[in-house]
PDB file of C-alpha atoms in Angstrom:
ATOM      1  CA  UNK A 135     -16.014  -7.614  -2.307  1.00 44.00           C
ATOM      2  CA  UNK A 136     -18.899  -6.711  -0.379  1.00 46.00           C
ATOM      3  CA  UNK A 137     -18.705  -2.622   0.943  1.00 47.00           C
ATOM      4  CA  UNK A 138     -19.793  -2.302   3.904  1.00 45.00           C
ATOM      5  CA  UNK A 139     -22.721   0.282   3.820  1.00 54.00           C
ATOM      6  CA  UNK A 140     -21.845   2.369   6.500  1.00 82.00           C
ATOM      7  CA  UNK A 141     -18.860   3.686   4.720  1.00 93.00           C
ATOM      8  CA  UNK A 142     -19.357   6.545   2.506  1.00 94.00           C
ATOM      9  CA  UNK A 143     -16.129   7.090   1.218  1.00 97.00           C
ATOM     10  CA  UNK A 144     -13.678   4.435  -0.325  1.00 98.00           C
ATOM     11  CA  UNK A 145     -10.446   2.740   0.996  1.00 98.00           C
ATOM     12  CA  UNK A 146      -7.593   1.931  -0.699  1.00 98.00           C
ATOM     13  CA  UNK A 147      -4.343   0.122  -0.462  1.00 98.00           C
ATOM     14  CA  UNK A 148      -1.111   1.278  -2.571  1.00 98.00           C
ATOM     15  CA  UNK A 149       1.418  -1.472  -2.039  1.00 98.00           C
ATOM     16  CA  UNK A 150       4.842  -2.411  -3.828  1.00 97.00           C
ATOM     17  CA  UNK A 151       8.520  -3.012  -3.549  1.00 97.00           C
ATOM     18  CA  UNK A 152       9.996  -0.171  -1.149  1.00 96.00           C
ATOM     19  CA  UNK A 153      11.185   2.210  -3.316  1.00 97.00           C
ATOM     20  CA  UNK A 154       8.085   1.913  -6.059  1.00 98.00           C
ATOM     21  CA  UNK A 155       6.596   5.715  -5.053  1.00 98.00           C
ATOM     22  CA  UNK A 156       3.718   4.332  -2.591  1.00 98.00           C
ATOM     23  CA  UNK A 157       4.456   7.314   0.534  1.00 98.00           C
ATOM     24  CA  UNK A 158       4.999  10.037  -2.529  1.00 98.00           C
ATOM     25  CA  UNK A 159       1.558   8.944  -4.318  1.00 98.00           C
ATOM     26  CA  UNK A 160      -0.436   8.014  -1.419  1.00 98.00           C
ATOM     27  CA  UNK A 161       0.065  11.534   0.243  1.00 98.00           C
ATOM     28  CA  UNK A 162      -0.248  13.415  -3.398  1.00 98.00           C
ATOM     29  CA  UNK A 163      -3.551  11.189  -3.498  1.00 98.00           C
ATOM     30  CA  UNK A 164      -4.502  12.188   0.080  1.00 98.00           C
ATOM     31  CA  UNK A 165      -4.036  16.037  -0.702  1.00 98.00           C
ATOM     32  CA  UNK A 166      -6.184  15.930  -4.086  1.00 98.00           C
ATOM     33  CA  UNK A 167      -8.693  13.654  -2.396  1.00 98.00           C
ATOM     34  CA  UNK A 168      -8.781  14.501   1.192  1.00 98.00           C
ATOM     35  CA  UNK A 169      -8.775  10.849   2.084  1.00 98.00           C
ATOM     36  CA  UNK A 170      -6.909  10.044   5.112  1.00 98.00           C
ATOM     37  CA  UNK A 171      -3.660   8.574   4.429  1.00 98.00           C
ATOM     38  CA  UNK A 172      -2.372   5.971   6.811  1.00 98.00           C
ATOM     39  CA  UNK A 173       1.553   4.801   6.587  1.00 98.00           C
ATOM     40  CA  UNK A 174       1.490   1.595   8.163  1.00 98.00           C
ATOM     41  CA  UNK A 175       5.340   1.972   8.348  1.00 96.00           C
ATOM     42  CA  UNK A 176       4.526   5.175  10.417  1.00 97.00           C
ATOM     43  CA  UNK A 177       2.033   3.389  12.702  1.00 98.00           C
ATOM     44  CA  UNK A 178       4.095   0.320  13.675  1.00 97.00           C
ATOM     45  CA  UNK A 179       6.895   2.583  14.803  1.00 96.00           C
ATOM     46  CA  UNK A 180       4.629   5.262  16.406  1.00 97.00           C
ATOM     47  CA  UNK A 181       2.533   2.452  18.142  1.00 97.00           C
ATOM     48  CA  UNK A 182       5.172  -0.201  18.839  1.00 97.00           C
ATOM     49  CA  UNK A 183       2.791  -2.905  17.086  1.00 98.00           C
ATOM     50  CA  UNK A 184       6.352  -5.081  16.055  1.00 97.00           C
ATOM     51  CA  UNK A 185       8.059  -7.765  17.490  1.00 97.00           C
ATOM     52  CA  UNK A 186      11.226  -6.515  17.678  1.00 96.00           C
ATOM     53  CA  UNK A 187      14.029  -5.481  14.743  1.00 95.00           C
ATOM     54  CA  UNK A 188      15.269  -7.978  12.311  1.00 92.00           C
ATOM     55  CA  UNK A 189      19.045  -7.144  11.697  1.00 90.00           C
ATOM     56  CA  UNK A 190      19.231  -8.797   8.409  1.00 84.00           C
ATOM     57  CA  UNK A 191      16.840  -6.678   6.651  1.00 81.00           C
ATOM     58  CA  UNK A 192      17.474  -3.697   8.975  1.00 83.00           C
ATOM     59  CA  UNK A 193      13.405  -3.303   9.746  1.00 90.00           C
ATOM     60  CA  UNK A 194      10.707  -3.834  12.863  1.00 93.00           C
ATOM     61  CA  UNK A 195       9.324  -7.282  12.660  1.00 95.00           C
ATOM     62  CA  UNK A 196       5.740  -6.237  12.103  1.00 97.00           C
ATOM     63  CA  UNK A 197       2.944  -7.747  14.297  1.00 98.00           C
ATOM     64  CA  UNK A 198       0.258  -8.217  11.701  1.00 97.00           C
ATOM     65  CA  UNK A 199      -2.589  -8.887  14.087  1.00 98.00           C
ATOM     66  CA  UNK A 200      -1.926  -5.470  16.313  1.00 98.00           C
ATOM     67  CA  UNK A 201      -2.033  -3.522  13.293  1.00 98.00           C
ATOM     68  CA  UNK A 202      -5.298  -4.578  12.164  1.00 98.00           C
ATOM     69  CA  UNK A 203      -6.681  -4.693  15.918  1.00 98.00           C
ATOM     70  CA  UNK A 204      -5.158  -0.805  15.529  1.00 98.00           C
ATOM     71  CA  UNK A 205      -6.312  -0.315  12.463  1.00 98.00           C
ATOM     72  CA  UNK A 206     -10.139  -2.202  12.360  1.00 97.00           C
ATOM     73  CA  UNK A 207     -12.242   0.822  13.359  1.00 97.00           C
ATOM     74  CA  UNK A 208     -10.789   3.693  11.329  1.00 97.00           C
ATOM     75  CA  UNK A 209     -11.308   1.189   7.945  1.00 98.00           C
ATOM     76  CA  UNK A 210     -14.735   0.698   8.810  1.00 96.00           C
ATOM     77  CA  UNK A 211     -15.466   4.744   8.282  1.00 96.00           C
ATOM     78  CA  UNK A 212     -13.820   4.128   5.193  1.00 97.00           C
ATOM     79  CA  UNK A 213     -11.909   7.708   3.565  1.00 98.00           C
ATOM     80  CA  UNK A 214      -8.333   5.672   3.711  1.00 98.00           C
ATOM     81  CA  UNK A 215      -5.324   5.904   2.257  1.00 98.00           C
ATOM     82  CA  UNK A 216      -3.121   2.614   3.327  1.00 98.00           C
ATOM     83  CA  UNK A 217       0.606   2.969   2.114  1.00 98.00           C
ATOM     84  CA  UNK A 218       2.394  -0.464   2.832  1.00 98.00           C
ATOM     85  CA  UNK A 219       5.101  -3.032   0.866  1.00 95.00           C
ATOM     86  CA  UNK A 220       3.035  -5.907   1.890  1.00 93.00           C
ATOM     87  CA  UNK A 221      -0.969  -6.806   1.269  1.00 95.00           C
ATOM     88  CA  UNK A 222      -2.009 -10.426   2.291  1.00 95.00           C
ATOM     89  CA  UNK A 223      -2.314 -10.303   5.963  1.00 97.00           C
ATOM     90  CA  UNK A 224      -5.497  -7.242   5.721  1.00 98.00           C
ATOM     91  CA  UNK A 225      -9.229  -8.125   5.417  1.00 97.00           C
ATOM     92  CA  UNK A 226     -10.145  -7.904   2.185  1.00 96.00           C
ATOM     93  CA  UNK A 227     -13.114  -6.543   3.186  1.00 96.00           C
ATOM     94  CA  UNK A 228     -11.266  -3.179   4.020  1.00 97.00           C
ATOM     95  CA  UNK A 229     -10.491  -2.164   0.759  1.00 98.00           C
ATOM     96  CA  UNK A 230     -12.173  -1.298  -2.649  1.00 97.00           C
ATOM     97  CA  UNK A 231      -8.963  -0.628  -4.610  1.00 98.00           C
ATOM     98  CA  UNK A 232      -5.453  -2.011  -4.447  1.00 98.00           C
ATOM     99  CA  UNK A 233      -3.060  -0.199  -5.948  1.00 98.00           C
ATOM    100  CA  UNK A 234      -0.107  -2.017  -7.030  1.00 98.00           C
ATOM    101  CA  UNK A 235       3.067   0.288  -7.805  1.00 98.00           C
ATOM    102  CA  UNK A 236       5.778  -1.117 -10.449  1.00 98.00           C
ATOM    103  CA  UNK A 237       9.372   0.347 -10.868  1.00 98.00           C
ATOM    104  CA  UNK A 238      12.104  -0.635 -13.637  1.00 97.00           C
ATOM    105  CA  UNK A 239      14.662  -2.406 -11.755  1.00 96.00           C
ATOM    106  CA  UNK A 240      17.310   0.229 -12.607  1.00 96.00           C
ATOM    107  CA  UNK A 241      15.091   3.101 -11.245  1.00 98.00           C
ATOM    108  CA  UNK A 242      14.558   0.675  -8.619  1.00 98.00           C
ATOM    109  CA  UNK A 243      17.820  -0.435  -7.606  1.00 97.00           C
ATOM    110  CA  UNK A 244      19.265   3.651  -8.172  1.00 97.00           C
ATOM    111  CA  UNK A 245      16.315   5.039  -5.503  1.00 97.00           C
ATOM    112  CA  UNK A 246      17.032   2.090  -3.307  1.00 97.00           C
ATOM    113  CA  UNK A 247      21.063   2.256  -3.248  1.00 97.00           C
ATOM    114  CA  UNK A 248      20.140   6.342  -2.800  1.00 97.00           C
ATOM    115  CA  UNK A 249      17.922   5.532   0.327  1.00 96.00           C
ATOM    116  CA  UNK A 250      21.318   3.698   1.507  1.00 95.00           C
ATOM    117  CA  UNK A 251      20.050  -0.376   1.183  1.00 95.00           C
ATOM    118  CA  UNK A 252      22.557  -2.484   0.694  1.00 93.00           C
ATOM    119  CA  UNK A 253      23.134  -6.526   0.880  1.00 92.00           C
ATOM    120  CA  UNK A 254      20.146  -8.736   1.326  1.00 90.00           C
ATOM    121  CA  UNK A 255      17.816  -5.587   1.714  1.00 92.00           C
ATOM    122  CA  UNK A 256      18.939  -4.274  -1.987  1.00 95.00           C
ATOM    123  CA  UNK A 257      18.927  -7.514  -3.093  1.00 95.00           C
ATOM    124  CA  UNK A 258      15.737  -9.054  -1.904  1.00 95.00           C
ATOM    125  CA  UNK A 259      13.559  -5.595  -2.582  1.00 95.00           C
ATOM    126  CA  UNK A 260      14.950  -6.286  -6.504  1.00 97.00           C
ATOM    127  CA  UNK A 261      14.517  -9.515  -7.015  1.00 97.00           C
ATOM    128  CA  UNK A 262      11.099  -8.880  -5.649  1.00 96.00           C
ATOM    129  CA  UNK A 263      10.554  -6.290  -8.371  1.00 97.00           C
ATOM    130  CA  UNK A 264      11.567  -8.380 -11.060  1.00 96.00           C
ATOM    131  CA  UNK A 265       9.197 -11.187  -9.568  1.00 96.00           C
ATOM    132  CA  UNK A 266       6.567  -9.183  -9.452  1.00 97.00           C
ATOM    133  CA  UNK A 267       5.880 -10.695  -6.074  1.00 96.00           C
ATOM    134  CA  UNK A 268       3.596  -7.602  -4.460  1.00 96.00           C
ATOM    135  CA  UNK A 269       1.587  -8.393  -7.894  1.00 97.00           C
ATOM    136  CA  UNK A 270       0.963 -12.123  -7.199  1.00 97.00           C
ATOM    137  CA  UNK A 271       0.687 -11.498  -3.671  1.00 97.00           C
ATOM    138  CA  UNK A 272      -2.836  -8.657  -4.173  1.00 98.00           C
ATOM    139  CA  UNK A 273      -4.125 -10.597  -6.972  1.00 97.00           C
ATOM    140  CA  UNK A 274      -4.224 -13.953  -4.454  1.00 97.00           C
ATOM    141  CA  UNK A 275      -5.332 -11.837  -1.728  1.00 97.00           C
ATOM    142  CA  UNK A 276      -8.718  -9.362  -3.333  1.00 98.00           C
ATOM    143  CA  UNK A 277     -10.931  -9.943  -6.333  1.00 97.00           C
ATOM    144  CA  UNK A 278      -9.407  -9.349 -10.005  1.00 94.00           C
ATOM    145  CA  UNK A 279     -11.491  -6.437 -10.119  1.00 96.00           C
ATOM    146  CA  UNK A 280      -9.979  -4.600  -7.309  1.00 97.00           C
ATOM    147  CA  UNK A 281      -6.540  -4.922  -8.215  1.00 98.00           C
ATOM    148  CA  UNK A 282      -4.802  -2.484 -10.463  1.00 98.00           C
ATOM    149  CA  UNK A 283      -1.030  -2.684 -11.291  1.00 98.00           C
ATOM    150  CA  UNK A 284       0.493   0.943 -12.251  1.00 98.00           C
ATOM    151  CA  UNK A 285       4.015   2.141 -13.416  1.00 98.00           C
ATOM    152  CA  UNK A 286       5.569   4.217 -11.363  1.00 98.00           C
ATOM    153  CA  UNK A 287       9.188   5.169 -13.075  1.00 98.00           C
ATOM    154  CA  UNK A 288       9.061   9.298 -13.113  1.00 98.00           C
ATOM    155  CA  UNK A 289       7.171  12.367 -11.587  1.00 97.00           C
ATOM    156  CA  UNK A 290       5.045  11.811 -14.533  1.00 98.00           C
ATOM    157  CA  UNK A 291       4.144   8.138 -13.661  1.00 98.00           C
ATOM    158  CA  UNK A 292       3.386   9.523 -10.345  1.00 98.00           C
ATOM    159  CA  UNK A 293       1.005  12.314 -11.540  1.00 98.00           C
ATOM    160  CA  UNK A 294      -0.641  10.117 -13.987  1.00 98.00           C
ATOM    161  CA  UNK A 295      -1.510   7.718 -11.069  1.00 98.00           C
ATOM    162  CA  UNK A 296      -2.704   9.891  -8.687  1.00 98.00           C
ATOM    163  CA  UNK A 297      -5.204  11.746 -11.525  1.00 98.00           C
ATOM    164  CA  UNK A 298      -6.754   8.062 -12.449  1.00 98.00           C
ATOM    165  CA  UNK A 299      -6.957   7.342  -8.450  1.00 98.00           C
ATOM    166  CA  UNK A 300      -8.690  10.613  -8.214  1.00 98.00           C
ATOM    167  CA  UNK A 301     -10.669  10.143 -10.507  1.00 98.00           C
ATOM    168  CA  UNK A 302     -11.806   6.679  -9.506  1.00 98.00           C
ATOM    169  CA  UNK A 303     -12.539   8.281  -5.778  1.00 98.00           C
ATOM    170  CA  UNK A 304     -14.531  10.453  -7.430  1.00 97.00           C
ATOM    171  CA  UNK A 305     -16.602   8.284  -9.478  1.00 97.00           C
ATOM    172  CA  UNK A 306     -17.092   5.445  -6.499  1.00 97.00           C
ATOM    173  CA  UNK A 307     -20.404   4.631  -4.873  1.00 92.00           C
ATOM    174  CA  UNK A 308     -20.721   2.673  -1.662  1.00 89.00           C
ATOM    175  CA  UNK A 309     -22.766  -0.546  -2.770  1.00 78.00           C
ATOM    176  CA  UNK A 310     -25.541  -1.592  -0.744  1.00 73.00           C
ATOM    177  CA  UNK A 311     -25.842  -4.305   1.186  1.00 60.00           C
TER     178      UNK A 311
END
């Protein structure tokens, strides 16, 4: 990927199945790093940048290209957090890290049935999981290099993760053009 030079601080993209810990460890990751963290979930309702709500999957129908139109100018500063269940429709010039968050299925499919899905949402966010979908899907969309798959089961996981993102952030330098 080639940074662009005006950023001084890095942006990164935790993505997996709803349910995987990516709104819990991007804002832990935010506070420890003081990175900006951006729910895209958030945005689209906040903004209106969907097409309308699919009944099926009980969710907005998310217009893609108005979120990066929304979104184009704050990446370029760089300093982001982006917390979002998908990853192939962004530039993959925005980020330098993509953060991919696994679950067990069971810890999957008990936070999930918790958070009240049921049907084809329950259904579809597991078998996703068990695909490993969200996996395939960054490692087609950004350099090898940029994508890092973590397990996110406990509190632990979670702390764990956000520590090795930290220190990553930390230890990143913008390359030059």
């Amino acid at each position: 990927m080639v940074q662009d030079s005006k950023r001084t601080r890095p942006n990164i993209l935790v993505t997996g199945t709803p349910g995987t810990g990516k709104t819990t460890t991007s804002a832990a990751l935010a506070e420890s790093t003081q990175l900006r963290h951006i729910s895209i979930g958030d945005l689209v309702r906040e903004k209106n940048l969907h097409d309308g709500w699919d009944d099926e999957l009980e969710c907005h129908i998310i217009n893609e290209d108005l979120v990066c139109d929304e979104l184009e100018d704050v990446m370029e500063q760089g300093g982001n957090i982006v917390d979002y269940h998908g990853c192939d429709f962004f530039p993959e010039r925005w980020f330098d890290r993509v953060v991919v968050l696994q679950t067990d299925n069971s810890v999957l499919y008990d936070r999930l049935s918790k958070r009240g899905y049921t049907g084809a949402k329950l259904t579809n966010n597991i078998e996703c999981e068990i695909f490993q979908v969200l996996l395939e899907e960054a490692k087609e969309s950004y350099p090898e290099n940029t994508v890092a798959a973590l397990k996110s089961d406990t509190i632990e996981d979670i702390t764990r993760n956000v520590t090795t993102l930290t220190d990553w952030v930390r230890s990143w330098q913008p390359t030059p053009q």
